[in-house]
């Protein structure tokens, strides 16, 4: 479908003021969530998003720090919840909830909580939060799973609060099915509370501006965003672009295959040909997360400054065949879907490296969630994790950054905090020379982290590495970054169930390096010299790739 | 040639008597003759009897007379039971050779220590396994090799085998291989008898098909021999036509058809009785009737609707343990549905451990017989009681020859009464009351199970004792008339005269109604009709003279029982569905929106013509001379000076008033004060009972007789509910494994009623669950609430066991609870028994929550379950089956409230409690006092941690027998284990402890929950037998089953004869995957290990203890999953000893799926095998092999054509092997228990 219709914004200043006010309200909710949440994954890791929706479930805006993927997902989640419960059954004072991966954010820990906003007795919109809660029972996030039932409690679209009265039944079931009921119930109550706050703020907003609903505002915001994106797409070169990439998967290598058609104002992304879903590991993606992972590189490349809203999703259609790893069917396991989604941006960039120009980015080393938990020598339970990254891929005109999050945006826990909270020491955390893929612009260096259990007790540890089989791929004749490696007491390991981290055991994490962009022979002498000076590359490496 | 005269002759040969009846059409007269059976040459008595009749009636058969001879006999049943004939050979698919012996692997009575199983029909040396294979869809997977068959046929000749049964897997779908073997055998041996399972019983389920086909093969030689000889002898009597035979379903068939299918003749005797009642009820225009036949050892009940007896697709013969269902061999051929209960005139009345009166199933028989027979009998029987209460007389000879000794009876009964502190007269009356209660409850249960109301029926009473009890039964059941047929003495042969040629046959169809076209169904039906007519190829059938009825056997896909609807080709598929749904709803209260399956088509063909036999009786001049004697009547609880009359002296057509005792030659008819009786022209006695207002009675529960009566009533209520659960449940664990239970309790959770058959474990857990839930919701319950929970610490130890508990209200007061517990097919969570590392990984946890709140369903809970289990249809289907069950119990109790005004469960429990305690105390007093200890090591499990791999678990028990209680102290037992779901919550430890102790020490005291038993348990905190949250518990049975072994070990020295050596239990394993239709499946296998030897018997082979679940049949398993199953007895696994342990089992499963299948195992006894006791050897170990190699990881994924093999552990022996009987040693060798 081609769309050239243009929305005329009558009063851009008025729009900007209202829009910013709404964003501010969402930021306030966001802040309140951090302040009132119980679990660290919500408060410290900021693994949640707050979004404002109109009465049809279109997103209007979100808090500034909301993770991009959740923002893309929540409108579709909202529509599905509304359908499941029936629009007429939604009352003022209700709070709706689900964590169904096929409705919400693709795995069970992500709860979608939706509070309807009534103004003058009419349903005018929703405040939605998607938050990663501390525990949902099941098998504790293990990557090996045969189906979603193994992965924990699934709450179908339900009412968490009915006309301002808590649904005891649901609270009872949820708390009976989690290892940390205080944290989970605490977080749910916190979110219910922030939505209450949001509702009164929205009411004030309506009173202040003397409007009765979002309909007009929503369509203007969505319309202008859509127009903007379409105008950017129109500037891209029409054509069909293909790319295929092997990624680690688990047990079996997974292939992601894409065909992107740019046609005037529209983009069609088609993942036909990608690997089938698996029932051996939980790396399957529901359509929702494939959609949001696909949107992300486009947004970064085309409209990085516009707040997310439903209007931005319209010009880009995404298709993945049912039953493929990018559109998995119930009840396939989905817990570790990030193992796959983290690589979606790479195929998009790969296909559109010419088209995106300077925005195209070579393959990055992924995030490697690592956690230790158990009881310390005083029998106190502890659990903490870090999220180290590999090197980032190089851009067309820029070397890849040293270890930094992409496409994730989580924070790395400081060593000192880790060592405070758990009986381990970090014997090493340093950059690895030569790890970035050679190229006109070099891939970002990755790091090596060595961790040792210095307590007298066996504790448990979990590592979820990536790109230990398929290295990050370069663009435009740039070369790959190094593959990752996990070395446990001197031996390389390739399977990663939760394992016993015994006293004096040592684990070495060698993260993958970012890939290069452009032929290495065109790398500037100056940059090479600088790399040699900084020790980013060695002489040998230089001789091998740049001479 | 025009027939001169027409005669019909009915011949019924029983074990004792041969009955002959002759009908002369010209004279319109019946003649009868009873003569002793000549067992070695049965035809001799027949010929002699026949000439007696012809002589006395001056009948001479002429060559142009048309004479029909119809014969029925129990001779074949008797020879099958006594096994006097040589066994047949069996040709069977490789890997299914031992199934006829190993069966389903459960025990029909979970409390009988010395339980035996029926003798196998074909012993091991005669079972030949053929290397061929047909798959579920009928495709040949492995071709048969002619050379192999020929080699085996040569072997047969040397073995001197007279008949062969051929039973190949899935032959009901494709009979090519069976027919080929038959052809090859025929080619070499013209005389041998051959039975094909695809002809005898073409239905899925190899176990029943094996027994049915082998039974047929077993009797075929004698059937041919006897029937042809009889036919020849009959022909010598100037009778031209061949004899005809009555089949178990009541139809007649030709001699040749019967010789080919003698299995169809087994129940022909009782069928004759039902046919006679069918005929009489049609004559009398009372179309709905209950036939009640009470003889010397049992009473039989048969229900007729529209004068047609209800049919059943199977029956059991040769029950070896009293009349216990399951202790016989099940035969899958259509027969007339009959309920047999163990109360006859000779049934023995006992006082049980609780001081309550129990009747049967044992019988004094005819020798020594009742006390009053004065033949040396000392057990009180029903006949004695009937004599003492005045129903029988010591002045009249029983059956014309047997005089009764009243003095002896009085003395002996007084002795027993005094010994048990009963008042003599109360005791005698009590026995009669209890037997009447038992029979009326059984009748009620049977009739209501068929969906009928007993009050809308007329009762036909016959058999020696039937008419003695008919009046009381009618009173109790609200039936207002009964009939005693004139020819009650030879009723079966009379029935034969009325029979028609007919046949009933089932054909497996197994298709979802939504997936078929009407034309396809009709095509199948037409083919089946053709086959049915062809089946009676020798009976010279002209189709025009026959009715053909078609029935569809249907169920909701996944259920285990069918409902039947009549089909005609005018019905559309939609109406078929509607009819089924309506019928289901009518029966079970709900209908479901599940897929409906047509499982099989039943074809019934019947001759159209009705044979008319007119009977009449001479109306003699009546000399109204009558006696009087004192008779006690139950309904008015009074002794009455009662009129006694002779049957012959009653005037035809005249109405008399009760009370009266009518003495006939073969029976005595009792009519109470409300009865009006009449002798009809055909000689039948018709009794009408004036209706009286039924009023709520008050029951004095301190009277043990009343207590027994009310307990019997509650048991029958529970049985009725149990039936509903069984029939409406979806998962096979529930149906085949009876992995559920239900309990009626007082408001404190003390059990007052439970079904006859139930899972011991759950019965022990349930009362505790009820009381915890009752406390939890105290003051918050209202009528129509049903609470649900699967909390392992509240219910029975793991989340798969889901409990429903519902309060019973009387007015506004809670008077009790009904609770049911059931093992659901899935509860989400980790796949594989040992995957879960903590409690949270084990699936959905439901804390006590209301599933129904004042009759309103909690939809949210249903959605929650739907969202969290893999098989929501199965799980919710089972859940609603439980709800139906609870509702049925509640409505039955409501009805009971109407007839007993002071029904109070609390006072029942209060009465019960001291009796139970006293009974336990009495036993404990006999035991040596002291403390007995034992410590055993059992296998840990395969974990990912190398150093903990199968690390042994140490279990410790000290059993102290004190003066009035038993204390079991498990202190010192290993601690609970992290990440190993083999920890046992208290509820389960408690249940297994009680069960083991009950089994060893208190076998006679009923298990009705722990609150009544003086057993104390001491456990360390955090012991593996006292697991705490969040330790994983899913496979708690894995550890829990050893409790029994631990206790047996401790008591082995002091209770030598009572203990059971270690049992191999089973290796539970599960396959998960996607089938060829892309449906998800999960299937659990429970191949059985051997049981331990007992103090007096060998351990049973391939039988499970202490749990009691069944092993799924090969054909059924293959119909649900893309796999191929082979299984046999595992040689050399049985522990040697004076009494050997039972042998384990070998199972091989090959994947036929193009997608990977995942298996996870719960092995046990791999390292630490089942213990022998008192000098006996330990049993052999269990093994798991993957593609021939030892299992290294769990779970295991296998690809197409790869296989897993499991060998279960053998049971331990008891006593030194040196002392083993040499015959038995030899038998072990022939049966290949040891190689």
Coordinates of N, CA and C in Angstrom, one line a residue, chain B residues 761-818:
Chain B
X761 N -3.5 -45.3 48.9 CA -2.7 -44.1 49.2 C -3.7 -42.9 49.4
X762 N -4.6 -42.7 48.4 CA -5.4 -41.5 48.5 C -6.4 -41.6 49.6
X763 N -6.9 -42.8 49.9 CA -7.9 -43.0 51.0 C -7.2 -42.6 52.3
X764 N -5.9 -42.8 52.4 CA -5.3 -42.4 53.6 C -5.0 -40.9 53.7
X765 N -4.7 -40.3 52.5 CA -4.5 -38.9 52.5 C -5.7 -38.0 52.6
X766 N -6.8 -38.5 51.9 CA -8.0 -37.7 51.7 C -8.6 -37.1 53.0
X767 N -8.8 -37.9 54.0 CA -9.4 -37.4 55.2 C -8.6 -36.2 55.8
X768 N -7.3 -36.3 55.7 CA -6.4 -35.3 56.2 C -6.6 -34.0 55.4
X769 N -6.6 -34.2 54.1 CA -6.9 -33.1 53.2 C -8.2 -32.4 53.5
X770 N -9.2 -33.2 53.7 CA -10.5 -32.6 54.0 C -10.5 -31.8 55.3
X771 N -9.8 -32.3 56.3 CA -9.8 -31.6 57.6 C -9.0 -30.3 57.5
X772 N -7.9 -30.3 56.7 CA -7.1 -29.1 56.6 C -7.9 -28.1 55.8
X773 N -8.6 -28.5 54.8 CA -9.4 -27.5 54.0 C -10.6 -27.0 54.8
X774 N -11.2 -27.9 55.5 CA -12.3 -27.5 56.4 C -11.9 -26.4 57.4
X775 N -10.8 -26.6 58.0 CA -10.3 -25.6 58.9 C -10.0 -24.3 58.2
X776 N -9.3 -24.4 57.1 CA -8.9 -23.2 56.3 C -10.1 -22.3 56.0
X777 N -11.2 -23.0 55.6 CA -12.4 -22.2 55.2 C -13.5 -22.1 56.3
X778 N -13.1 -22.4 57.5 CA -14.1 -22.4 58.5 C -14.9 -21.2 58.6
X779 N -16.2 -21.3 58.5 CA -17.1 -20.2 58.6 C -17.3 -19.5 57.3
X780 N -16.6 -20.0 56.2 CA -16.7 -19.3 54.9 C -17.2 -20.2 53.8
X781 N -17.9 -21.2 54.3 CA -18.4 -22.2 53.3 C -19.9 -22.0 53.1
X782 N -20.4 -22.2 51.9 CA -21.8 -22.2 51.7 C -22.2 -23.4 50.8
X783 N -23.4 -23.7 50.7 CA -23.9 -24.8 49.9 C -23.5 -24.5 48.5
X784 N -23.0 -25.6 47.8 CA -22.6 -25.4 46.4 C -21.2 -25.0 46.2
X785 N -20.4 -24.9 47.3 CA -19.0 -24.6 47.2 C -18.2 -25.9 46.8
X786 N -17.2 -25.7 46.0 CA -16.3 -26.8 45.8 C -14.9 -26.2 45.9
X787 N -14.1 -26.7 46.8 CA -12.7 -26.2 46.9 C -11.8 -27.0 46.1
X788 N -10.8 -26.3 45.5 CA -9.8 -27.1 44.7 C -8.4 -26.8 45.3
X789 N -7.6 -27.7 45.3 CA -6.2 -27.5 45.6 C -5.3 -28.6 45.1
X790 N -4.0 -28.3 44.9 CA -3.1 -29.4 44.6 C -1.8 -29.2 45.4
X791 N -1.9 -28.4 46.5 CA -0.8 -28.2 47.3 C -0.3 -29.5 47.9
X792 N 1.0 -29.9 47.5 CA 1.5 -31.2 47.9 C 1.4 -31.4 49.4
X793 N 1.5 -30.4 50.2 CA 1.6 -30.5 51.6 C 0.2 -30.7 52.2
X794 N -0.8 -30.3 51.4 CA -2.2 -30.5 51.9 C -2.8 -31.7 51.3
X795 N -2.5 -32.0 50.0 CA -3.1 -33.1 49.3 C -2.2 -34.3 49.4
X796 N -1.9 -34.9 48.3 CA -1.2 -36.2 48.4 C 0.3 -36.2 47.9
X797 N 1.0 -35.0 48.0 CA 2.4 -35.1 47.9 C 3.0 -34.6 46.6
X798 N 2.2 -34.4 45.5 CA 2.8 -33.7 44.4 C 1.6 -33.0 43.6
X799 N 2.0 -32.0 42.8 CA 1.0 -31.2 42.2 C 0.1 -31.8 41.2
X800 N 0.5 -33.0 40.7 CA -0.4 -33.6 39.7 C -1.6 -34.2 40.4
X801 N -1.6 -34.4 41.7 CA -2.7 -34.9 42.4 C -3.6 -33.7 42.8
X802 N -4.7 -33.6 42.2 CA -5.6 -32.5 42.4 C -6.8 -32.9 43.3
X803 N -7.1 -32.2 44.3 CA -8.2 -32.5 45.2 C -9.3 -31.6 45.1
X804 N -10.5 -32.1 45.1 CA -11.7 -31.3 45.2 C -12.4 -31.7 46.5
X805 N -12.8 -30.7 47.3 CA -13.5 -30.9 48.5 C -14.8 -30.1 48.6
X806 N -15.9 -30.7 48.9 CA -17.1 -29.9 48.9 C -17.9 -30.2 50.2
X807 N -18.4 -29.2 50.9 CA -19.2 -29.4 52.1 C -20.6 -30.0 51.7
X808 N -21.1 -30.8 52.6 CA -22.4 -31.4 52.5 C -23.3 -30.6 53.5
X809 N -24.3 -30.0 53.0 CA -25.2 -29.2 53.9 C -26.4 -30.0 54.2
X810 N -26.9 -29.9 55.4 CA -28.3 -30.3 55.7 C -28.9 -29.1 56.4
X811 N -29.8 -28.5 55.6 CA -30.3 -27.2 56.0 C -29.1 -26.2 56.0
X812 N -28.9 -25.5 57.1 CA -27.8 -24.5 57.1 C -26.6 -25.0 57.7
X813 N -26.6 -26.3 58.1 CA -25.5 -26.8 58.8 C -24.6 -27.7 57.9
X814 N -23.3 -27.6 58.1 CA -22.4 -28.5 57.4 C -22.4 -29.8 58.2
X815 N -22.8 -30.9 57.5 CA -22.9 -32.2 58.2 C -21.7 -33.0 57.8
X816 N -21.0 -32.7 56.7 CA -19.9 -33.5 56.3 C -19.3 -33.0 55.1
X817 N -18.4 -33.8 54.5 CA -17.7 -33.3 53.3 C -17.6 -34.5 52.3
X818 N -17.5 -34.2 51.0 CA -17.1 -35.2 50.1 C -15.9 -34.7 49.4

